[in-house]
Amino acid sequence: MLRDAGPLTRQQLQALLGLSRATLVERLDTLHRLRMVRTVGHDASSGGRRAQLLEADRTSRVAVVAWLGASHLSVGVVDLAGTVLVDHTERLPLGHTPADVQPWLVDTAREQLSATGRAGDLAAVGLAVPGQIDQETGISITPPTMPAWRDQPLRDALADGLGVEVLLENDANALAYGEYLAAGSRQSTVLGVAVGTGIGAGVVIGGRPHRGATGCAGEIGHIRIEGHDERCTCGRRGCVAALASGKALIRQLRDEGVRSLPDVVRRVESGAPQAVAMATDAGRLVGTVLATVVTILNPHLVRVGGEIGALAPFRAGLAETLTEQSHEVAARGLDVGPAVLGERAPLVGMAGLAAEAVFAPEAVDRLAARS
Ligand SMILES: [Zn+2]
């Protein structure tokens, strides 16, 4: 209640929650002791003896957040308000393995915690990865672009390394959730699209990431485009990822000397005609797929991120077909734009999910029982 509606006085809280005074006092004592609630001045309107105002303390604890992709790893320390205290992105070679990357992730997180002086405040770790996640076992079912990470026990490895609860989320869901938080509305339905080496989408409905029955919701990269038969990394043909992903653009621009995702970005940003045309076409194809998604979900916002998604010609192509082909009423007033948080969107999304987990009543009970 304090996170949603604070700051509030004790009296206002009691009225909103319908708790007895004794129960409320006991719970607030616990929350004060755990540094999860703090006093922020007095309520001027109450007259007489002015009542203290309370708010959720989102800055006393921190989380380590990370975003692993087919060609990069970002690691940062955030507070539970979503402020990024420090972050760092490392480019990774395609085909990287957990044996190479996991120790580096843990070491970098420890260095960042000690550099920010917040090692003692660590409350959770959040990792965003492409593909599906088995939330029961904490194992990722990564896409074909990351074969060495398939069936890796990510949650246990990080919990061993950093000693706190570990949350795993699909990276496009994390992007969508970050953008949902940045939009500042608790009603929004948000579609987040990440186009990097691969293509994924994440959905926030009613303020929660929508994972679907088996964690597969939003895996738009393997929707088939009629009339195409390029082979995809998933083993099938004609997937939009085989035609319009970063990986596809690298292949299509090979004759121009392009060998990597940063090469694609440089060619497009420098205005090379072939690269700009290819990026625009890729955007149009992704827009065609998104038109169907938009018609089904009728979102308030569509936010496009990832290294390819950030390119202006790609986004122009995407907006063109998306507007043309989605249902007229769904398209009307639809806000389509770049991820306002840029490359940090998945990290901020993981910060938000970490805050949800740390402030959950059961988590507070567990913490109170231990301390
Ligand atoms: Zn495919």
Tab-separated table of C-alpha atoms and ligand atoms in Angstrom:
chain	number	residue	atom	x	y	z
A	1	MET	CA	0.000	0.000	0.000
A	2	LEU	CA	2.848	2.392	0.820
A	3	ARG	CA	4.516	1.574	-2.515
A	4	ASP	CA	1.294	2.189	-4.450
A	5	ALA	CA	-0.254	5.084	-2.543
A	6	GLY	CA	2.406	6.444	-0.152
A	7	PRO	CA	3.454	8.584	1.554
A	8	LEU	CA	0.660	7.979	4.070
A	9	THR	CA	0.107	8.544	7.776
A	10	ARG	CA	-0.466	5.587	10.124
A	11	GLN	CA	-4.107	6.589	10.367
A	12	GLN	CA	-4.559	6.662	6.580
A	13	LEU	CA	-2.822	3.278	6.276
A	14	GLN	CA	-5.033	1.761	8.947
A	15	ALA	CA	-8.164	3.041	7.198
A	16	LEU	CA	-7.021	1.742	3.794
A	17	LEU	CA	-5.912	-1.686	5.040
A	18	GLY	CA	-8.584	-2.312	7.663
A	19	LEU	CA	-5.977	-3.736	10.066
A	20	SER	CA	-6.161	-3.416	13.826
A	21	ARG	CA	-3.918	-0.758	15.332
A	22	ALA	CA	-1.810	-3.388	17.122
A	23	THR	CA	-1.257	-5.419	13.928
A	24	LEU	CA	-0.329	-2.303	11.979
A	25	VAL	CA	2.142	-1.105	14.627
A	26	GLU	CA	3.799	-4.528	14.741
A	27	ARG	CA	4.111	-4.743	10.954
A	28	LEU	CA	5.476	-1.200	10.682
A	29	ASP	CA	8.046	-1.990	13.390
A	30	THR	CA	9.220	-4.966	11.351
A	31	LEU	CA	9.364	-2.915	8.154
A	32	HIS	CA	11.301	-0.111	9.923
A	33	ARG	CA	13.739	-2.636	11.366
A	34	LEU	CA	14.289	-4.122	7.882
A	35	ARG	CA	14.790	-0.595	6.443
A	36	MET	CA	11.844	-1.091	4.083
A	37	VAL	CA	9.784	1.815	5.419
A	38	ARG	CA	10.945	5.285	6.396
A	39	THR	CA	9.495	8.522	7.755
A	40	VAL	CA	9.354	11.449	5.328
A	41	GLY	CA	8.208	14.499	7.263
A	42	HIS	CA	4.757	15.286	8.578
A	43	ASP	CA	1.263	15.602	7.209
A	44	ALA	CA	0.549	19.363	7.225
A	45	SER	CA	-3.174	18.908	6.603
A	46	SER	CA	-3.990	16.942	9.752
A	47	GLY	CA	-3.799	19.925	12.166
A	48	GLY	CA	-3.100	19.670	15.880
A	49	ARG	CA	-0.344	17.136	16.598
A	50	ARG	CA	1.004	16.575	13.105
A	51	ALA	CA	1.117	12.938	12.015
A	52	GLN	CA	4.281	11.377	10.584
A	53	LEU	CA	4.200	10.449	6.905
A	54	LEU	CA	5.553	7.025	5.943
A	55	GLU	CA	6.816	5.770	2.606
A	56	ALA	CA	8.352	2.576	1.231
A	57	ASP	CA	12.150	2.815	1.370
A	58	ARG	CA	13.205	1.860	-2.144
A	59	THR	CA	16.829	2.935	-1.790
A	60	SER	CA	18.114	1.117	1.301
A	61	ARG	CA	18.509	-2.165	-0.583
A	62	VAL	CA	20.003	-2.954	-3.961
A	63	ALA	CA	19.843	-5.673	-6.595
A	64	VAL	CA	22.345	-6.954	-9.106
A	65	VAL	CA	20.724	-7.023	-12.533
A	66	ALA	CA	22.093	-8.533	-15.722
A	67	TRP	CA	21.064	-9.000	-19.332
A	68	LEU	CA	22.686	-11.805	-21.267
A	69	GLY	CA	22.306	-11.970	-25.045
A	70	ALA	CA	23.823	-13.899	-27.926
A	71	SER	CA	26.544	-11.256	-28.314
A	72	HIS	CA	26.664	-9.218	-25.091
A	73	LEU	CA	26.361	-9.236	-21.307
A	74	SER	CA	25.269	-6.159	-19.323
A	75	VAL	CA	25.665	-6.175	-15.544
A	76	GLY	CA	24.666	-3.460	-13.107
A	77	VAL	CA	23.720	-2.553	-9.558
A	78	VAL	CA	20.330	-0.882	-9.083
A	79	ASP	CA	18.293	0.270	-6.129
A	80	LEU	CA	14.686	-0.884	-5.757
A	81	ALA	CA	13.407	2.390	-7.242
A	82	GLY	CA	15.053	1.282	-10.519
A	83	THR	CA	17.923	3.780	-10.386
A	84	VAL	CA	20.983	2.313	-12.082
A	85	LEU	CA	23.930	2.995	-9.720
A	86	VAL	CA	26.532	1.446	-12.022
A	87	ASP	CA	26.440	-0.714	-15.131
A	88	HIS	CA	28.789	-2.178	-17.674
A	89	THR	CA	28.300	-3.921	-21.017
A	90	GLU	CA	30.783	-6.407	-22.422
A	91	ARG	CA	30.636	-7.670	-25.995
A	92	LEU	CA	30.733	-11.462	-26.202
A	93	PRO	CA	31.739	-13.644	-29.138
A	94	LEU	CA	28.879	-15.628	-30.728
A	95	GLY	CA	28.862	-19.145	-29.312
A	96	HIS	CA	29.982	-18.087	-25.800
A	97	THR	CA	29.591	-20.641	-23.013
A	98	PRO	CA	28.464	-20.571	-19.349
A	99	ALA	CA	31.949	-21.687	-18.264
A	100	ASP	CA	33.394	-18.475	-19.759
A	101	VAL	CA	30.647	-16.041	-18.882
A	102	GLN	CA	29.175	-17.022	-15.483
A	103	PRO	CA	32.341	-16.468	-13.397
A	104	TRP	CA	32.866	-13.119	-15.135
A	105	LEU	CA	29.286	-12.116	-14.332
A	106	VAL	CA	29.675	-12.967	-10.635
A	107	ASP	CA	33.098	-11.256	-10.373
A	108	THR	CA	31.831	-8.102	-12.126
A	109	ALA	CA	28.776	-7.949	-9.853
A	110	ARG	CA	30.993	-8.285	-6.745
A	111	GLU	CA	33.329	-5.545	-8.001
A	112	GLN	CA	30.379	-3.240	-8.715
A	113	LEU	CA	28.859	-3.894	-5.276
A	114	SER	CA	32.132	-3.070	-3.590
A	115	ALA	CA	32.770	-0.001	-5.809
A	116	THR	CA	29.350	1.424	-4.897
A	117	GLY	CA	29.781	0.477	-1.216
A	118	ARG	CA	26.500	-1.468	-1.322
A	119	ALA	CA	27.663	-5.085	-0.874
A	120	GLY	CA	25.872	-5.293	2.493
A	121	ASP	CA	22.562	-4.133	0.968
A	122	LEU	CA	22.209	-6.808	-1.709
A	123	ALA	CA	18.653	-8.183	-1.665
A	124	ALA	CA	18.212	-9.988	-4.992
A	125	VAL	CA	19.715	-10.821	-8.363
A	126	GLY	CA	17.742	-10.497	-11.600
A	127	LEU	CA	18.909	-12.000	-14.882
A	128	ALA	CA	17.232	-11.417	-18.244
A	129	VAL	CA	17.930	-13.975	-20.988
A	130	PRO	CA	16.423	-14.658	-24.412
A	131	GLY	CA	14.205	-17.688	-24.887
A	132	GLN	CA	12.022	-19.445	-22.349
A	133	ILE	CA	12.668	-20.081	-18.688
A	134	ASP	CA	11.389	-22.985	-16.644
A	135	GLN	CA	10.430	-21.005	-13.511
A	136	GLU	CA	10.108	-24.207	-11.437
A	137	THR	CA	13.678	-25.357	-11.969
A	138	GLY	CA	15.360	-22.031	-12.808
A	139	ILE	CA	16.671	-23.477	-16.046
A	140	SER	CA	16.765	-21.547	-19.304
A	141	ILE	CA	15.592	-22.974	-22.587
A	142	THR	CA	17.693	-20.626	-24.659
A	143	PRO	CA	17.236	-19.942	-28.370
A	144	PRO	CA	19.317	-21.672	-31.060
A	145	THR	CA	21.607	-18.605	-31.183
A	146	MET	CA	22.935	-19.619	-27.708
A	147	PRO	CA	23.327	-23.405	-27.920
A	148	ALA	CA	25.806	-23.736	-25.019
A	149	TRP	CA	23.303	-22.165	-22.578
A	150	ARG	CA	20.506	-24.630	-23.215
A	151	ASP	CA	19.330	-26.390	-20.015
A	152	GLN	CA	21.812	-24.507	-17.812
A	153	PRO	CA	20.831	-24.196	-14.116
A	154	LEU	CA	21.178	-20.394	-14.178
A	155	ARG	CA	19.352	-19.708	-10.929
A	156	ASP	CA	21.408	-22.100	-8.801
A	157	ALA	CA	24.712	-20.963	-10.311
A	158	LEU	CA	24.030	-17.300	-9.529
A	159	ALA	CA	22.516	-18.002	-6.100
A	160	ASP	CA	25.707	-19.906	-5.196
A	161	GLY	CA	27.859	-17.050	-6.485
A	162	LEU	CA	26.017	-14.117	-4.886
A	163	GLY	CA	24.102	-15.653	-1.967
A	164	VAL	CA	20.647	-14.119	-2.502
A	165	GLU	CA	17.387	-14.947	-4.266
A	166	VAL	CA	17.738	-15.035	-8.075
A	167	LEU	CA	14.970	-14.029	-10.480
A	168	LEU	CA	15.018	-15.079	-14.105
A	169	GLU	CA	12.993	-13.454	-16.860
A	170	ASN	CA	12.826	-13.483	-20.624
A	171	ASP	CA	14.731	-10.420	-21.899
A	172	ALA	CA	11.879	-9.062	-24.007
A	173	ASN	CA	9.544	-9.347	-20.999
A	174	ALA	CA	12.139	-7.474	-18.922
A	175	LEU	CA	12.341	-4.788	-21.623
A	176	ALA	CA	8.534	-4.485	-21.734
A	177	TYR	CA	8.341	-4.293	-17.928
A	178	GLY	CA	11.063	-1.605	-17.784
A	179	GLU	CA	9.198	0.446	-20.367
A	180	TYR	CA	5.923	-0.099	-18.515
A	181	LEU	CA	7.537	1.306	-15.334
A	182	ALA	CA	9.042	4.216	-17.275
A	183	ALA	CA	5.626	5.062	-18.740
A	184	GLY	CA	4.429	5.630	-15.184
A	185	SER	CA	0.961	4.168	-15.662
A	186	ARG	CA	-0.297	1.191	-13.706
A	187	GLN	CA	-2.992	0.451	-16.299
A	188	SER	CA	-0.875	0.086	-19.373
A	189	THR	CA	-0.732	-2.914	-21.615
A	190	VAL	CA	2.745	-2.752	-23.114
A	191	LEU	CA	4.284	-4.682	-25.990
A	192	GLY	CA	8.103	-4.625	-25.902
A	193	VAL	CA	10.049	-5.788	-28.935
A	194	ALA	CA	13.736	-6.671	-28.805
A	195	VAL	CA	15.556	-6.993	-32.120
A	196	GLY	CA	19.229	-7.853	-31.758
A	197	THR	CA	20.877	-11.046	-32.966
A	198	GLY	CA	17.396	-12.607	-32.740
A	199	ILE	CA	13.846	-11.255	-32.448
A	200	GLY	CA	11.627	-11.495	-29.377
A	201	ALA	CA	8.664	-9.702	-27.889
A	202	GLY	CA	7.499	-9.304	-24.323
A	203	VAL	CA	4.067	-8.437	-23.038
A	204	VAL	CA	2.968	-6.658	-19.887
A	205	ILE	CA	-0.725	-7.018	-19.157
A	206	GLY	CA	-2.328	-5.428	-16.109
A	207	GLY	CA	1.074	-4.490	-14.745
A	208	ARG	CA	2.556	-8.016	-14.838
A	209	PRO	CA	4.784	-9.696	-17.424
A	210	HIS	CA	2.651	-12.219	-19.274
A	211	ARG	CA	4.693	-15.420	-19.664
A	212	GLY	CA	2.009	-17.770	-20.917
A	213	ALA	CA	1.510	-21.434	-20.025
A	214	THR	CA	5.059	-22.553	-20.843
A	215	GLY	CA	6.977	-19.266	-20.840
A	216	CYS	CA	6.689	-18.953	-24.596
A	217	ALA	CA	4.379	-15.925	-24.917
A	218	GLY	CA	5.786	-13.297	-27.258
A	219	GLU	CA	8.241	-15.559	-29.117
A	220	ILE	CA	7.422	-13.802	-32.361
A	221	GLY	CA	10.780	-14.498	-34.056
A	222	HIS	CA	9.584	-17.880	-35.288
A	223	ILE	CA	6.295	-16.762	-36.776
A	224	ARG	CA	6.328	-17.742	-40.423
A	225	ILE	CA	6.172	-15.167	-43.219
A	226	GLU	CA	4.311	-16.641	-46.209
A	227	GLY	CA	6.261	-16.852	-49.458
A	228	HIS	CA	9.703	-17.174	-47.844
A	229	ASP	CA	11.736	-20.309	-47.293
A	230	GLU	CA	15.049	-19.141	-45.807
A	231	ARG	CA	16.226	-21.727	-43.285
A	232	CYS	CA	16.001	-20.582	-39.655
A	233	THR	CA	18.231	-21.531	-36.717
A	234	CYS	CA	15.163	-23.240	-35.203
A	235	GLY	CA	15.216	-25.795	-38.016
A	236	ARG	CA	12.140	-24.539	-39.835
A	237	ARG	CA	11.891	-22.253	-42.852
A	238	GLY	CA	10.539	-18.763	-43.488
A	239	CYS	CA	10.571	-17.541	-39.862
A	240	VAL	CA	10.703	-13.760	-39.513
A	241	ALA	CA	13.968	-14.223	-37.551
A	242	ALA	CA	15.538	-15.863	-40.620
A	243	LEU	CA	14.674	-12.754	-42.672
A	244	ALA	CA	14.769	-9.718	-40.400
A	245	SER	CA	16.972	-10.365	-37.335
A	246	GLY	CA	20.481	-9.031	-36.752
A	247	LYS	CA	21.786	-12.451	-37.701
A	248	ALA	CA	19.862	-12.290	-41.011
A	249	LEU	CA	21.165	-8.766	-41.709
A	250	ILE	CA	24.760	-9.889	-41.125
A	251	ARG	CA	24.207	-12.583	-43.775
A	252	GLN	CA	22.465	-10.226	-46.206
A	253	LEU	CA	25.229	-7.605	-45.919
A	254	ARG	CA	28.146	-10.035	-46.047
A	255	ASP	CA	29.201	-8.725	-49.508
A	256	GLU	CA	29.591	-5.268	-47.952
A	257	GLY	CA	32.111	-6.583	-45.444
A	258	VAL	CA	29.655	-6.927	-42.565
A	259	ARG	CA	30.628	-9.661	-40.090
A	260	SER	CA	28.969	-8.722	-36.777
A	261	LEU	CA	26.057	-6.867	-35.198
A	262	PRO	CA	28.168	-3.716	-34.539
A	263	ASP	CA	29.166	-3.823	-38.258
A	264	VAL	CA	25.466	-3.773	-39.246
A	265	VAL	CA	24.811	-0.850	-36.889
A	266	ARG	CA	27.787	1.125	-38.249
A	267	ARG	CA	26.791	0.556	-41.908
A	268	VAL	CA	23.185	1.608	-41.312
A	269	GLU	CA	24.099	4.619	-39.176
A	270	SER	CA	26.613	5.824	-41.777
A	271	GLY	CA	23.799	5.798	-44.341
A	272	ALA	CA	25.174	3.072	-46.653
A	273	PRO	CA	22.244	2.685	-49.124
A	274	GLN	CA	22.167	-1.134	-49.241
A	275	ALA	CA	22.341	-1.414	-45.431
A	276	VAL	CA	19.619	1.221	-44.934
A	277	ALA	CA	17.349	-0.529	-47.468
A	278	MET	CA	17.882	-3.935	-45.822
A	279	ALA	CA	17.217	-2.526	-42.330
A	280	THR	CA	14.027	-0.822	-43.575
A	281	ASP	CA	12.807	-4.061	-45.185
A	282	ALA	CA	13.582	-5.969	-41.987
A	283	GLY	CA	11.539	-3.422	-40.022
A	284	ARG	CA	8.615	-3.834	-42.448
A	285	LEU	CA	8.600	-7.611	-41.964
A	286	VAL	CA	8.685	-7.317	-38.165
A	287	GLY	CA	5.904	-4.694	-38.381
A	288	THR	CA	3.771	-7.168	-40.340
A	289	VAL	CA	4.121	-9.746	-37.554
A	290	LEU	CA	3.492	-7.113	-34.870
A	291	ALA	CA	0.301	-5.958	-36.615
A	292	THR	CA	-1.266	-9.308	-35.745
A	293	VAL	CA	-0.008	-9.126	-32.159
A	294	VAL	CA	-1.314	-5.566	-31.775
A	295	THR	CA	-4.712	-6.599	-33.100
A	296	ILE	CA	-4.879	-9.437	-30.547
A	297	LEU	CA	-3.565	-7.480	-27.518
A	298	ASN	CA	-4.659	-3.903	-28.300
A	299	PRO	CA	-1.751	-2.429	-26.266
A	300	HIS	CA	-1.332	1.192	-25.170
A	301	LEU	CA	2.361	1.230	-26.036
A	302	VAL	CA	4.737	-0.577	-28.390
A	303	ARG	CA	8.391	-0.053	-27.438
A	304	VAL	CA	11.171	-1.226	-29.721
A	305	GLY	CA	14.655	-1.956	-28.395
A	306	GLY	CA	17.766	-4.018	-29.119
A	307	GLU	CA	20.679	-2.964	-31.325
A	308	ILE	CA	18.761	-3.411	-34.602
A	309	GLY	CA	15.489	-2.148	-33.094
A	310	ALA	CA	17.260	1.108	-32.175
A	311	LEU	CA	18.091	1.883	-35.837
A	312	ALA	CA	15.897	4.649	-37.323
A	313	PRO	CA	15.338	2.991	-40.780
A	314	PHE	CA	14.313	-0.282	-39.092
A	315	ARG	CA	11.824	1.524	-36.865
A	316	ALA	CA	10.432	3.552	-39.792
A	317	GLY	CA	9.768	0.329	-41.746
A	318	LEU	CA	8.207	-1.259	-38.686
A	319	ALA	CA	5.892	1.682	-37.982
A	320	GLU	CA	4.796	1.740	-41.633
A	321	THR	CA	3.516	-1.846	-41.869
A	322	LEU	CA	2.334	-1.953	-38.267
A	323	THR	CA	0.051	1.034	-38.814
A	324	GLU	CA	-1.131	-0.200	-42.219
A	325	GLN	CA	-1.906	-3.748	-41.214
A	326	SER	CA	-3.179	-3.768	-37.632
A	327	HIS	CA	-6.866	-3.324	-36.870
A	328	GLU	CA	-7.882	0.286	-37.439
A	329	VAL	CA	-9.216	0.729	-33.899
A	330	ALA	CA	-6.158	-0.957	-32.310
A	331	ALA	CA	-3.850	1.242	-34.419
A	332	ARG	CA	-5.722	4.439	-33.560
A	333	GLY	CA	-3.828	6.281	-30.841
A	334	LEU	CA	-1.277	3.446	-30.540
A	335	ASP	CA	2.006	4.856	-29.253
A	336	VAL	CA	4.865	3.196	-31.192
A	337	GLY	CA	8.383	4.330	-30.375
A	338	PRO	CA	11.909	3.430	-29.322
A	339	ALA	CA	12.536	2.032	-25.842
A	340	VAL	CA	12.765	5.267	-23.817
A	341	LEU	CA	15.236	3.564	-21.479
A	342	GLY	CA	17.376	2.515	-24.460
A	343	GLU	CA	19.779	-0.346	-23.798
A	344	ARG	CA	19.041	-0.165	-20.078
A	345	ALA	CA	15.349	-1.116	-20.457
A	346	PRO	CA	15.836	-4.817	-19.543
A	347	LEU	CA	18.011	-3.871	-16.531
A	348	VAL	CA	15.397	-1.422	-15.221
A	349	GLY	CA	12.708	-4.056	-15.829
A	350	MET	CA	14.691	-6.555	-13.747
A	351	ALA	CA	15.069	-3.894	-11.019
A	352	GLY	CA	11.267	-3.565	-10.954
A	353	LEU	CA	10.787	-7.322	-10.748
A	354	ALA	CA	13.409	-7.519	-7.975
A	355	ALA	CA	11.509	-4.820	-6.037
A	356	GLU	CA	8.258	-6.793	-6.424
A	357	ALA	CA	9.993	-9.906	-5.072
A	358	VAL	CA	11.789	-8.182	-2.172
A	359	PHE	CA	8.706	-6.251	-0.980
A	360	ALA	CA	6.346	-9.244	-1.309
A	361	PRO	CA	4.713	-10.002	2.088
A	362	GLU	CA	6.101	-13.585	2.170
A	363	ALA	CA	9.624	-12.312	1.420
A	364	VAL	CA	9.336	-9.749	4.231
A	365	ASP	CA	8.193	-12.549	6.591
A	366	ARG	CA	11.188	-14.701	5.626
A	367	LEU	CA	13.601	-11.797	6.101
A	368	ALA	CA	12.053	-10.863	9.455
A	369	ALA	CA	12.352	-14.466	10.662
A	370	ARG	CA	16.071	-14.510	9.808
A	371	SER	CA	17.088	-11.154	11.255
B	1	ZN	ZN	12.583	-20.100	-36.635
